[in-house]
mmCIF file of C-alpha atoms in Angstrom:
data_model
loop_
_atom_site.group_PDB
_atom_site.id
_atom_site.type_symbol
_atom_site.label_atom_id
_atom_site.label_comp_id
_atom_site.label_asym_id
_atom_site.label_seq_id
_atom_site.Cartn_x
_atom_site.Cartn_y
_atom_site.Cartn_z
ATOM 1 C CA MET A 1 -0.032 0.001 0.016
ATOM 2 C CA PRO A 2 1.636 3.229 -1.096
ATOM 3 C CA ALA A 3 2.373 5.683 1.759
ATOM 4 C CA PRO A 4 1.850 9.488 1.625
ATOM 5 C CA GLY A 5 4.677 10.971 -0.251
ATOM 6 C CA GLN A 6 5.539 7.989 -2.300
ATOM 7 C CA ARG A 7 5.938 8.435 -6.035
ATOM 8 C CA VAL A 8 3.646 6.263 -8.081
ATOM 9 C CA ARG A 9 2.881 5.796 -11.805
ATOM 10 C CA VAL A 10 -0.683 5.247 -13.104
ATOM 11 C CA ARG A 11 -0.792 2.016 -15.190
ATOM 12 C CA ASP A 12 -0.599 2.672 -18.970
ATOM 13 C CA ASP A 13 -3.468 0.418 -19.586
ATOM 14 C CA TRP A 14 -6.510 0.728 -22.007
ATOM 15 C CA PRO A 15 -9.358 -1.519 -21.051
ATOM 16 C CA GLU A 16 -11.414 0.574 -23.489
ATOM 17 C CA THR A 17 -9.726 -1.366 -26.253
ATOM 18 C CA ARG A 18 -10.816 -4.753 -24.926
ATOM 19 C CA GLY A 19 -14.611 -4.398 -24.707
ATOM 20 C CA PRO A 20 -17.330 -2.711 -22.596
ATOM 21 C CA CYS A 21 -15.967 -1.298 -19.474
ATOM 22 C CA HIS A 22 -16.393 1.482 -16.921
ATOM 23 C CA ILE A 23 -13.175 3.204 -15.825
ATOM 24 C CA ARG A 24 -12.773 6.000 -13.288
ATOM 25 C CA THR A 25 -9.087 6.603 -14.095
ATOM 26 C CA PRO A 26 -9.142 9.509 -16.708
ATOM 27 C CA HIS A 27 -7.250 8.790 -19.835
ATOM 28 C CA TYR A 28 -4.916 11.851 -19.340
ATOM 29 C CA LEU A 29 -3.357 10.261 -16.181
ATOM 30 C CA ARG A 30 -2.448 6.891 -17.570
ATOM 31 C CA GLY A 31 1.217 6.286 -17.686
ATOM 32 C CA ARG A 32 1.877 9.494 -15.788
ATOM 33 C CA GLU A 33 3.837 9.780 -12.527
ATOM 34 C CA GLY A 34 2.503 11.443 -9.364
ATOM 35 C CA THR A 35 2.816 11.554 -5.608
ATOM 36 C CA VAL A 36 0.385 9.937 -3.176
ATOM 37 C CA LEU A 37 -1.175 12.565 -0.818
ATOM 38 C CA ARG A 38 -3.173 10.071 1.246
ATOM 39 C CA HIS A 39 -5.273 6.981 1.381
ATOM 40 C CA LEU A 40 -8.974 8.135 1.238
ATOM 41 C CA GLY A 41 -10.463 4.855 2.352
ATOM 42 C CA ASP A 42 -11.533 1.533 0.683
ATOM 43 C CA PHE A 43 -14.493 1.589 -1.744
ATOM 44 C CA PRO A 44 -16.240 -1.053 -3.947
ATOM 45 C CA ASN A 45 -14.585 -1.255 -7.335
ATOM 46 C CA PRO A 46 -16.697 0.823 -9.671
ATOM 47 C CA GLU A 47 -15.531 -1.265 -12.627
ATOM 48 C CA ASP A 48 -17.574 -4.008 -11.297
ATOM 49 C CA LEU A 49 -20.426 -2.026 -9.705
ATOM 50 C CA ALA A 50 -21.198 -0.660 -13.211
ATOM 51 C CA PHE A 51 -21.914 -4.087 -14.411
ATOM 52 C CA ALA A 52 -23.819 -5.269 -11.331
ATOM 53 C CA ARG A 53 -20.972 -7.714 -10.545
ATOM 54 C CA PRO A 54 -19.791 -8.433 -6.978
ATOM 55 C CA ALA A 55 -17.305 -5.623 -6.198
ATOM 56 C CA ALA A 56 -14.284 -5.992 -3.975
ATOM 57 C CA ARG A 57 -13.404 -3.063 -1.777
ATOM 58 C CA LEU A 58 -10.285 -1.490 -3.006
ATOM 59 C CA PRO A 59 -8.016 1.243 -1.606
ATOM 60 C CA LEU A 60 -8.566 4.687 -3.010
ATOM 61 C CA TYR A 61 -5.743 7.238 -3.097
ATOM 62 C CA HIS A 62 -5.458 11.026 -3.698
ATOM 63 C CA VAL A 63 -2.649 11.414 -6.048
ATOM 64 C CA LEU A 64 -1.026 14.750 -7.086
ATOM 65 C CA PHE A 65 0.395 15.355 -10.491
ATOM 66 C CA ASP A 66 2.495 18.271 -11.836
ATOM 67 C CA ARG A 67 0.361 19.935 -14.463
ATOM 68 C CA THR A 68 3.280 20.078 -16.943
ATOM 69 C CA VAL A 69 3.771 16.275 -16.991
ATOM 70 C CA LEU A 70 0.172 15.867 -18.340
ATOM 71 C CA TRP A 71 0.005 18.335 -21.278
ATOM 72 C CA PRO A 72 2.920 20.166 -23.050
ATOM 73 C CA GLU A 73 1.665 23.692 -22.299
ATOM 74 C CA GLY A 74 0.618 25.068 -18.831
ATOM 75 C CA ARG A 75 2.287 26.799 -15.946
ATOM 76 C CA ALA A 76 5.020 25.034 -13.930
ATOM 77 C CA GLY A 77 3.876 24.655 -10.300
ATOM 78 C CA ASP A 78 0.253 24.167 -11.182
ATOM 79 C CA GLU A 79 -1.201 20.810 -10.279
ATOM 80 C CA VAL A 80 -3.887 18.221 -10.773
ATOM 81 C CA LEU A 81 -5.185 16.225 -7.920
ATOM 82 C CA ALA A 82 -7.305 13.013 -8.562
ATOM 83 C CA GLU A 83 -8.709 9.988 -6.782
ATOM 84 C CA VAL A 84 -7.099 6.804 -8.136
ATOM 85 C CA PHE A 85 -7.767 3.235 -7.067
ATOM 86 C CA GLY A 86 -4.827 1.147 -5.849
ATOM 87 C CA HIS A 87 -5.069 -1.270 -8.757
ATOM 88 C CA TRP A 88 -4.301 1.386 -11.254
ATOM 89 C CA LEU A 89 -1.065 2.401 -9.444
ATOM 90 C CA GLU A 90 2.413 0.956 -9.641
ATOM 91 C CA GLU A 91 5.712 2.016 -8.018
ATOM 92 C CA ALA A 92 7.418 4.780 -9.914
ATOM 93 C CA MET B 1 -51.014 27.073 -23.656
ATOM 94 C CA THR B 2 -49.823 23.508 -23.326
ATOM 95 C CA MET B 3 -46.897 22.175 -25.117
ATOM 96 C CA SER B 4 -47.071 18.641 -26.618
ATOM 97 C CA ALA B 5 -45.172 16.237 -24.473
ATOM 98 C CA THR B 6 -41.843 15.077 -25.753
ATOM 99 C CA ALA B 7 -41.032 11.458 -26.192
ATOM 100 C CA ASP B 8 -38.821 11.556 -23.052
ATOM 101 C CA GLU B 9 -41.517 13.115 -20.961
ATOM 102 C CA LYS B 10 -43.940 10.430 -22.094
ATOM 103 C CA LEU B 11 -41.261 7.748 -21.299
ATOM 104 C CA LEU B 12 -40.845 9.136 -17.786
ATOM 105 C CA ARG B 13 -44.557 9.038 -17.087
ATOM 106 C CA ALA B 14 -44.831 5.580 -18.479
ATOM 107 C CA LEU B 15 -41.842 4.331 -16.522
ATOM 108 C CA THR B 16 -43.007 5.879 -13.205
ATOM 109 C CA ALA B 17 -46.418 4.538 -13.714
ATOM 110 C CA LEU B 18 -45.194 1.116 -14.449
ATOM 111 C CA LEU B 19 -42.797 1.106 -11.451
ATOM 112 C CA GLY B 20 -45.797 2.259 -9.332
ATOM 113 C CA GLN B 21 -48.073 -0.542 -10.644
ATOM 114 C CA LYS B 22 -45.375 -3.130 -9.932
ATOM 115 C CA GLY B 23 -44.966 -1.716 -6.357
ATOM 116 C CA ILE B 24 -41.312 -0.938 -7.011
ATOM 117 C CA VAL B 25 -41.197 2.810 -6.679
ATOM 118 C CA THR B 26 -44.210 5.029 -5.532
ATOM 119 C CA PRO B 27 -44.747 8.564 -6.588
ATOM 120 C CA ASP B 28 -44.455 9.512 -2.892
ATOM 121 C CA GLU B 29 -40.999 8.033 -2.675
ATOM 122 C CA ILE B 30 -39.856 10.101 -5.599
ATOM 123 C CA ALA B 31 -41.553 13.244 -4.210
ATOM 124 C CA GLU B 32 -39.744 12.743 -0.957
ATOM 125 C CA ARG B 33 -36.287 12.635 -2.669
ATOM 126 C CA VAL B 34 -37.095 15.609 -4.749
ATOM 127 C CA ALA B 35 -38.133 17.619 -1.716
ATOM 128 C CA LEU B 36 -34.942 16.573 0.113
ATOM 129 C CA THR B 37 -32.822 17.367 -2.916
ATOM 130 C CA ASP B 38 -34.464 20.748 -3.373
ATOM 131 C CA ALA B 39 -33.770 21.611 0.335
ATOM 132 C CA ALA B 40 -29.978 21.209 -0.242
ATOM 133 C CA SER B 41 -28.507 24.609 -1.465
ATOM 134 C CA PRO B 42 -25.288 26.560 -1.569
ATOM 135 C CA GLY B 43 -26.545 28.234 1.681
ATOM 136 C CA GLN B 44 -25.639 24.978 3.559
ATOM 137 C CA GLY B 45 -22.048 24.963 2.369
ATOM 138 C CA ALA B 46 -21.862 28.664 3.171
ATOM 139 C CA ARG B 47 -22.830 28.107 6.657
ATOM 140 C CA MET B 48 -19.949 25.609 7.042
ATOM 141 C CA VAL B 49 -17.478 28.046 5.519
ATOM 142 C CA ALA B 50 -18.587 30.893 7.828
ATOM 143 C CA ARG B 51 -18.349 28.621 10.841
ATOM 144 C CA ALA B 52 -14.820 27.510 9.760
ATOM 145 C CA TRP B 53 -13.757 31.163 9.438
ATOM 146 C CA VAL B 54 -14.705 31.989 13.076
ATOM 147 C CA ASP B 55 -14.079 28.776 14.871
ATOM 148 C CA PRO B 56 -10.623 27.205 14.478
ATOM 149 C CA ALA B 57 -11.774 23.872 16.056
ATOM 150 C CA TYR B 58 -14.567 23.566 13.518
ATOM 151 C CA ARG B 59 -12.170 24.426 10.649
ATOM 152 C CA ALA B 60 -9.951 21.619 11.807
ATOM 153 C CA LEU B 61 -12.900 19.222 11.836
ATOM 154 C CA MET B 62 -14.091 20.269 8.479
ATOM 155 C CA LEU B 63 -10.666 19.776 6.904
ATOM 156 C CA ALA B 64 -10.304 16.370 8.612
ATOM 157 C CA ASP B 65 -13.838 15.052 8.022
ATOM 158 C CA GLY B 66 -16.231 17.094 5.899
ATOM 159 C CA THR B 67 -19.109 14.698 6.460
ATOM 160 C CA ARG B 68 -19.012 15.120 10.232
ATOM 161 C CA ALA B 69 -18.535 18.864 9.992
ATOM 162 C CA ALA B 70 -21.702 19.115 7.820
ATOM 163 C CA GLU B 71 -23.682 16.899 10.236
ATOM 164 C CA THR B 72 -22.639 19.009 13.157
ATOM 165 C CA LEU B 73 -24.501 21.877 11.479
ATOM 166 C CA GLY B 74 -27.500 19.749 10.966
ATOM 167 C CA ILE B 75 -27.006 19.154 7.233
ATOM 168 C CA PRO B 76 -28.340 15.593 6.454
ATOM 169 C CA MET B 77 -25.441 13.502 5.079
ATOM 170 C CA ARG B 78 -26.850 9.998 5.459
ATOM 171 C CA GLY B 79 -26.490 8.114 2.226
ATOM 172 C CA ALA B 80 -24.375 10.844 0.715
ATOM 173 C CA PRO B 81 -20.795 10.111 -0.573
ATOM 174 C CA PRO B 82 -17.995 11.104 1.804
ATOM 175 C CA LEU B 83 -17.332 14.942 1.704
ATOM 176 C CA GLY B 84 -13.792 16.234 1.493
ATOM 177 C CA VAL B 85 -12.878 19.830 2.098
ATOM 178 C CA LEU B 86 -9.982 21.527 0.390
ATOM 179 C CA GLU B 87 -8.517 24.678 1.962
ATOM 180 C CA ASN B 88 -7.474 27.663 -0.161
ATOM 181 C CA THR B 89 -4.504 29.518 1.254
ATOM 182 C CA ALA B 90 -2.499 32.628 0.130
ATOM 183 C CA GLY B 91 -0.361 30.320 -2.064
ATOM 184 C CA LEU B 92 -2.730 27.633 -3.136
ATOM 185 C CA HIS B 93 -6.084 27.847 -5.072
ATOM 186 C CA HIS B 94 -8.248 24.727 -5.612
ATOM 187 C CA LEU B 95 -10.639 24.258 -8.503
ATOM 188 C CA VAL B 96 -13.074 21.311 -8.487
ATOM 189 C CA VAL B 97 -14.145 19.550 -11.738
ATOM 190 C CA CYS B 98 -15.371 16.110 -12.672
ATOM 191 C CA THR B 99 -13.975 15.335 -16.146
ATOM 192 C CA LEU B 100 -15.699 11.976 -16.406
ATOM 193 C CA CYS B 101 -19.187 13.018 -15.551
ATOM 194 C CA SER B 102 -20.589 15.547 -13.023
ATOM 195 C CA CYS B 103 -19.688 14.497 -9.496
ATOM 196 C CA TYR B 104 -20.652 17.460 -7.215
ATOM 197 C CA PRO B 105 -20.986 17.962 -3.489
ATOM 198 C CA ARG B 106 -24.817 17.958 -3.685
ATOM 199 C CA ALA B 107 -25.380 17.365 -0.054
ATOM 200 C CA VAL B 108 -23.926 20.667 0.915
ATOM 201 C CA LEU B 109 -24.355 22.717 -2.397
ATOM 202 C CA GLY B 110 -27.502 21.383 -3.945
ATOM 203 C CA TYR B 111 -27.963 20.435 -7.545
ATOM 204 C CA PRO B 112 -24.846 20.960 -9.664
ATOM 205 C CA PRO B 113 -25.113 24.139 -11.857
ATOM 206 C CA PHE B 114 -25.434 23.896 -15.605
ATOM 207 C CA TRP B 115 -21.834 25.103 -16.257
ATOM 208 C CA PHE B 116 -20.245 22.525 -14.077
ATOM 209 C CA LYS B 117 -21.875 19.740 -16.183
ATOM 210 C CA SER B 118 -20.818 21.202 -19.541
ATOM 211 C CA ALA B 119 -18.335 19.724 -21.694
ATOM 212 C CA ALA B 120 -16.415 22.939 -21.967
ATOM 213 C CA TYR B 121 -15.928 23.143 -18.185
ATOM 214 C CA ARG B 122 -15.160 19.505 -17.822
ATOM 215 C CA ALA B 123 -12.545 19.614 -20.625
ATOM 216 C CA ARG B 124 -10.913 22.999 -19.957
ATOM 217 C CA ALA B 125 -10.650 22.885 -16.082
ATOM 218 C CA VAL B 126 -7.822 20.410 -16.037
ATOM 219 C CA ARG B 127 -5.879 21.804 -18.928
ATOM 220 C CA ASP B 128 -6.558 25.512 -18.962
ATOM 221 C CA PRO B 129 -7.640 26.363 -15.390
ATOM 222 C CA ARG B 130 -6.281 29.940 -15.480
ATOM 223 C CA GLY B 131 -8.085 30.701 -18.781
ATOM 224 C CA LEU B 132 -11.278 29.227 -17.310
ATOM 225 C CA LEU B 133 -10.928 31.142 -14.115
ATOM 226 C CA ALA B 134 -10.446 34.408 -16.054
ATOM 227 C CA GLU B 135 -13.812 33.798 -17.748
ATOM 228 C CA PHE B 136 -15.347 33.706 -14.313
ATOM 229 C CA GLY B 137 -13.571 36.995 -13.451
ATOM 230 C CA THR B 138 -11.023 35.279 -11.210
ATOM 231 C CA VAL B 139 -7.335 36.286 -11.923
ATOM 232 C CA LEU B 140 -4.771 34.790 -9.576
ATOM 233 C CA PRO B 141 -1.327 36.301 -8.954
ATOM 234 C CA ASP B 142 1.569 34.331 -10.390
ATOM 235 C CA HIS B 143 2.778 33.124 -7.049
ATOM 236 C CA VAL B 144 -0.541 31.239 -6.328
ATOM 237 C CA ARG B 145 -0.373 27.613 -7.419
ATOM 238 C CA VAL B 146 -3.645 26.281 -9.056
ATOM 239 C CA ARG B 147 -4.500 22.800 -7.853
ATOM 240 C CA VAL B 148 -7.244 21.254 -10.023
ATOM 241 C CA VAL B 149 -9.161 18.575 -8.233
ATOM 242 C CA ASP B 150 -10.650 16.012 -10.698
ATOM 243 C CA SER B 151 -13.488 14.310 -8.758
ATOM 244 C CA THR B 152 -13.002 10.920 -10.233
ATOM 245 C CA ALA B 153 -14.246 8.504 -7.544
ATOM 246 C CA ASP B 154 -16.103 8.114 -4.347
ATOM 247 C CA TYR B 155 -15.495 11.410 -2.513
ATOM 248 C CA ARG B 156 -17.179 14.754 -3.200
ATOM 249 C CA TRP B 157 -15.085 17.808 -2.795
ATOM 250 C CA MET B 158 -15.827 21.337 -1.713
ATOM 251 C CA VAL B 159 -13.441 24.306 -1.333
ATOM 252 C CA LEU B 160 -12.876 26.325 1.842
ATOM 253 C CA PRO B 161 -12.273 29.691 0.314
ATOM 254 C CA LEU B 162 -10.168 32.437 1.742
ATOM 255 C CA ARG B 163 -11.889 34.891 4.025
ATOM 256 C CA PRO B 164 -11.852 38.438 2.661
ATOM 257 C CA PRO B 165 -9.682 40.630 4.914
ATOM 258 C CA GLU B 166 -12.347 43.336 5.018
ATOM 259 C CA THR B 167 -14.615 41.144 7.092
ATOM 260 C CA ALA B 168 -12.858 41.385 10.409
ATOM 261 C CA GLY B 169 -15.323 41.370 13.122
ATOM 262 C CA TRP B 170 -18.216 40.205 11.068
ATOM 263 C CA ASP B 171 -20.638 37.712 12.604
ATOM 264 C CA GLU B 172 -21.175 34.205 11.184
ATOM 265 C CA ALA B 173 -24.577 34.917 9.491
ATOM 266 C CA ARG B 174 -23.216 38.002 7.808
ATOM 267 C CA LEU B 175 -20.086 36.001 6.585
ATOM 268 C CA ALA B 176 -22.245 33.122 5.333
ATOM 269 C CA GLY B 177 -24.216 35.655 3.268
ATOM 270 C CA LEU B 178 -21.059 36.421 1.273
ATOM 271 C CA VAL B 179 -20.208 32.864 0.189
ATOM 272 C CA ARG B 180 -21.577 31.789 -3.238
ATOM 273 C CA GLU B 181 -21.690 28.440 -5.020
ATOM 274 C CA GLY B 182 -18.739 29.227 -7.217
ATOM 275 C CA ASP B 183 -16.476 30.145 -4.308
ATOM 276 C CA MET B 184 -16.870 26.656 -2.874
ATOM 277 C CA ILE B 185 -16.106 24.997 -6.299
ATOM 278 C CA GLY B 186 -13.100 27.383 -6.814
ATOM 279 C CA VAL B 187 -14.279 29.247 -9.944
ATOM 280 C CA THR B 188 -14.569 32.441 -7.968
ATOM 281 C CA GLN B 189 -13.167 33.919 -4.753
ATOM 282 C CA VAL B 190 -15.342 35.400 -1.976
ATOM 283 C CA ALA B 191 -15.804 39.063 -2.436
ATOM 284 C CA CYS B 192 -17.382 41.656 -0.155
ATOM 285 C CA MET C 1 1.296 12.522 -28.778
ATOM 286 C CA LEU C 2 -1.409 14.144 -26.674
ATOM 287 C CA PRO C 3 -3.276 12.148 -23.991
ATOM 288 C CA GLU C 4 -6.479 12.482 -26.092
ATOM 289 C CA ASP C 5 -4.852 10.589 -28.977
ATOM 290 C CA ARG C 6 -4.859 7.463 -26.829
ATOM 291 C CA PRO C 7 -7.922 5.129 -27.159
ATOM 292 C CA ARG C 8 -10.002 6.991 -24.610
ATOM 293 C CA ALA C 9 -13.817 6.696 -24.179
ATOM 294 C CA LEU C 10 -16.214 9.241 -25.487
ATOM 295 C CA HIS C 11 -17.084 10.702 -22.116
ATOM 296 C CA ASP C 12 -13.526 10.983 -20.870
ATOM 297 C CA ILE C 13 -12.979 14.503 -21.953
ATOM 298 C CA GLY C 14 -10.440 16.151 -19.577
ATOM 299 C CA GLY C 15 -8.171 18.416 -21.590
ATOM 300 C CA VAL C 16 -9.623 17.278 -24.960
ATOM 301 C CA GLY C 17 -8.752 19.807 -27.694
ATOM 302 C CA ARG C 18 -12.174 20.136 -29.361
ATOM 303 C CA PHE C 19 -13.557 21.764 -26.201
ATOM 304 C CA LEU C 20 -10.673 24.078 -25.408
ATOM 305 C CA CYS C 21 -11.995 27.039 -27.351
ATOM 306 C CA GLU C 22 -15.567 26.644 -26.143
ATOM 307 C CA ARG C 23 -16.640 29.291 -23.659
ATOM 308 C CA VAL C 24 -18.315 28.103 -20.451
ATOM 309 C CA ASP C 25 -21.972 29.458 -20.185
ATOM 310 C CA PRO C 26 -22.124 30.519 -16.489
ATOM 311 C CA SER C 27 -25.674 31.669 -16.536
ATOM 312 C CA PRO C 28 -28.163 29.784 -14.310
ATOM 313 C CA HIS C 29 -30.411 27.231 -15.951
ATOM 314 C CA ALA C 30 -33.476 26.389 -13.811
ATOM 315 C CA LEU C 31 -34.318 22.683 -13.674
ATOM 316 C CA THR C 32 -37.704 21.532 -14.908
ATOM 317 C CA GLU C 33 -40.097 19.296 -13.199
ATOM 318 C CA PHE C 34 -38.920 16.495 -15.637
ATOM 319 C CA ASP C 35 -35.316 17.001 -14.409
ATOM 320 C CA ARG C 36 -36.226 16.889 -10.709
ATOM 321 C CA GLU C 37 -38.339 13.769 -11.053
ATOM 322 C CA VAL C 38 -35.652 11.843 -12.993
ATOM 323 C CA ASP C 39 -33.191 12.866 -10.267
ATOM 324 C CA GLY C 40 -35.518 11.689 -7.550
ATOM 325 C CA LEU C 41 -36.352 8.520 -9.320
ATOM 326 C CA ARG C 42 -32.701 7.588 -9.602
ATOM 327 C CA GLN C 43 -32.147 8.272 -5.899
ATOM 328 C CA VAL C 44 -35.055 5.980 -5.018
ATOM 329 C CA LEU C 45 -33.702 3.239 -7.358
ATOM 330 C CA ALA C 46 -30.278 3.496 -5.737
ATOM 331 C CA MET C 47 -31.717 3.371 -2.222
ATOM 332 C CA LYS C 48 -33.694 0.193 -3.146
ATOM 333 C CA ARG C 49 -30.428 -1.224 -4.543
ATOM 334 C CA LEU C 50 -32.035 -1.660 -7.891
ATOM 335 C CA MET C 51 -29.203 0.192 -9.754
ATOM 336 C CA THR C 52 -25.891 1.921 -8.663
ATOM 337 C CA VAL C 53 -24.713 5.240 -9.705
ATOM 338 C CA ASP C 54 -21.984 3.336 -11.548
ATOM 339 C CA GLU C 55 -24.618 1.613 -13.683
ATOM 340 C CA LEU C 56 -26.279 4.987 -14.352
ATOM 341 C CA ARG C 57 -22.800 6.256 -15.609
ATOM 342 C CA ARG C 58 -22.060 3.242 -17.618
ATOM 343 C CA GLY C 59 -25.463 3.623 -19.410
ATOM 344 C CA ILE C 60 -24.848 7.277 -20.119
ATOM 345 C CA GLU C 61 -21.336 6.505 -21.375
ATOM 346 C CA ALA C 62 -22.726 3.879 -23.733
ATOM 347 C CA LEU C 63 -24.919 6.535 -25.524
ATOM 348 C CA PRO C 64 -23.998 7.289 -29.186
ATOM 349 C CA GLU C 65 -21.833 10.408 -29.508
ATOM 350 C CA ASP C 66 -24.595 12.718 -30.940
ATOM 351 C CA GLU C 67 -26.828 11.761 -27.924
ATOM 352 C CA TYR C 68 -24.015 12.073 -25.333
ATOM 353 C CA PHE C 69 -23.160 15.589 -26.461
ATOM 354 C CA GLY C 70 -26.615 16.537 -27.765
ATOM 355 C CA LEU C 71 -29.164 15.400 -25.191
ATOM 356 C CA SER C 72 -29.957 17.345 -21.998
ATOM 357 C CA TYR C 73 -28.393 16.010 -18.835
ATOM 358 C CA TYR C 74 -31.513 14.420 -17.465
ATOM 359 C CA ARG C 75 -32.697 13.040 -20.744
ATOM 360 C CA LYS C 76 -29.438 11.057 -20.733
ATOM 361 C CA TRP C 77 -30.137 9.874 -17.225
ATOM 362 C CA LEU C 78 -33.608 8.694 -18.144
ATOM 363 C CA ARG C 79 -32.299 6.729 -21.082
ATOM 364 C CA SER C 80 -29.674 5.096 -18.971
ATOM 365 C CA ILE C 81 -32.146 4.339 -16.141
ATOM 366 C CA THR C 82 -34.609 2.774 -18.671
ATOM 367 C CA ALA C 83 -31.983 0.639 -20.341
ATOM 368 C CA THR C 84 -30.610 -0.551 -17.030
ATOM 369 C CA LEU C 85 -33.973 -1.581 -15.531
ATOM 370 C CA LEU C 86 -34.743 -3.481 -18.860
ATOM 371 C CA ARG C 87 -31.360 -5.195 -18.901
ATOM 372 C CA LYS C 88 -31.784 -6.299 -15.290
ATOM 373 C CA GLY C 89 -35.279 -7.504 -15.792
ATOM 374 C CA VAL C 90 -36.746 -5.012 -13.191
ATOM 375 C CA ILE C 91 -39.221 -4.287 -16.010
ATOM 376 C CA SER C 92 -39.786 -5.941 -19.351
ATOM 377 C CA GLU C 93 -40.017 -4.563 -22.863
ATOM 378 C CA ASP C 94 -43.652 -5.701 -23.052
ATOM 379 C CA GLU C 95 -44.573 -3.982 -19.729
ATOM 380 C CA LEU C 96 -42.920 -0.776 -20.904
ATOM 381 C CA ARG C 97 -44.557 -0.917 -24.247
ATOM 382 C CA ALA C 98 -47.959 -1.293 -22.600
ATOM 383 C CA ALA C 99 -47.266 1.530 -20.205
ATOM 384 C CA LEU C 100 -46.271 3.771 -23.040
ATOM 385 C CA ALA C 101 -49.479 2.874 -24.851
ATOM 386 C CA GLU C 102 -51.501 3.969 -21.866
ATOM 387 C CA GLU C 103 -49.844 7.348 -21.877
ATOM 388 C CA GLY C 104 -51.166 7.732 -25.440
#
């Protein structure tokens, strides 16, 4: 379980190419590195809830990204903060 | 003058009638949720903000556990997603968006406004926050970092805005009267 | 390559170029009775565990592009709710057809 301050990378995975799915990890974060701010709690996996399947509770993290790693333009120092489930994160 | 019902309005009437006949959902149950939802408004979030400005212990509670802080002021939170509160400071400004749909802290701010749900807002907030803010009349100095909060999952987020310095000595009710919906999403700043 | 050039889904529009020059319309839009009732219906269905908010979203995300960007917010909700209840067998096509016929 990543601790606050730990660097993580959002998995560069595209379930959209493999059939019907419901993903709460925005496309613009995939493959990008950020820093865990905190563990927000554990919540049922929305990827299963959306299909009325049994959903395991998974850890949800608040992850902070530098704005400039996401798109080419933009002001250094600005940031994007998003909730990302643990199964989408790997060690950076 | 009556307008002819559109297909969707007819579908809604048919669907609710059918669900009623089958004993699945009654019109009263829907009416009760509509009444409860109508009762939520930005005034509730504004009361929380004003209390946080005058009461440091409440401010600490609000930042640690937004849901409990709302309940402390009698705002019904049962069944609502957990509420997180993001504090603006002299050097950090938060802007809340939901790029994937329209997640909004409805329990404390009411129905999401039209602009929050628009494709333009959802697309631009993460990529061009300063341009978007300028459209709302909000220009931040260069030394203020913009932190865009994409509401992607189970939490709902509201902003605790900066208290205007001109309000020293104001009481809580008067302070609450200053705080608007956009201030608690971060598109605007509280002004006197 | 920009993020949007990856195989993203239609609704996943954070930062997507085609919207960057669109102004945001900040004017208030009052909800209609239709909007409120769809919203209330969804809440009751969720409370009764007949459909989750995630199923609602999945149904909206599955709409064709012209409907996703063209229909009003709550019209999209109603279509997703109806499709979900039909798929899960909470209501049947025949029952819905009969109910629609009664509405004339």
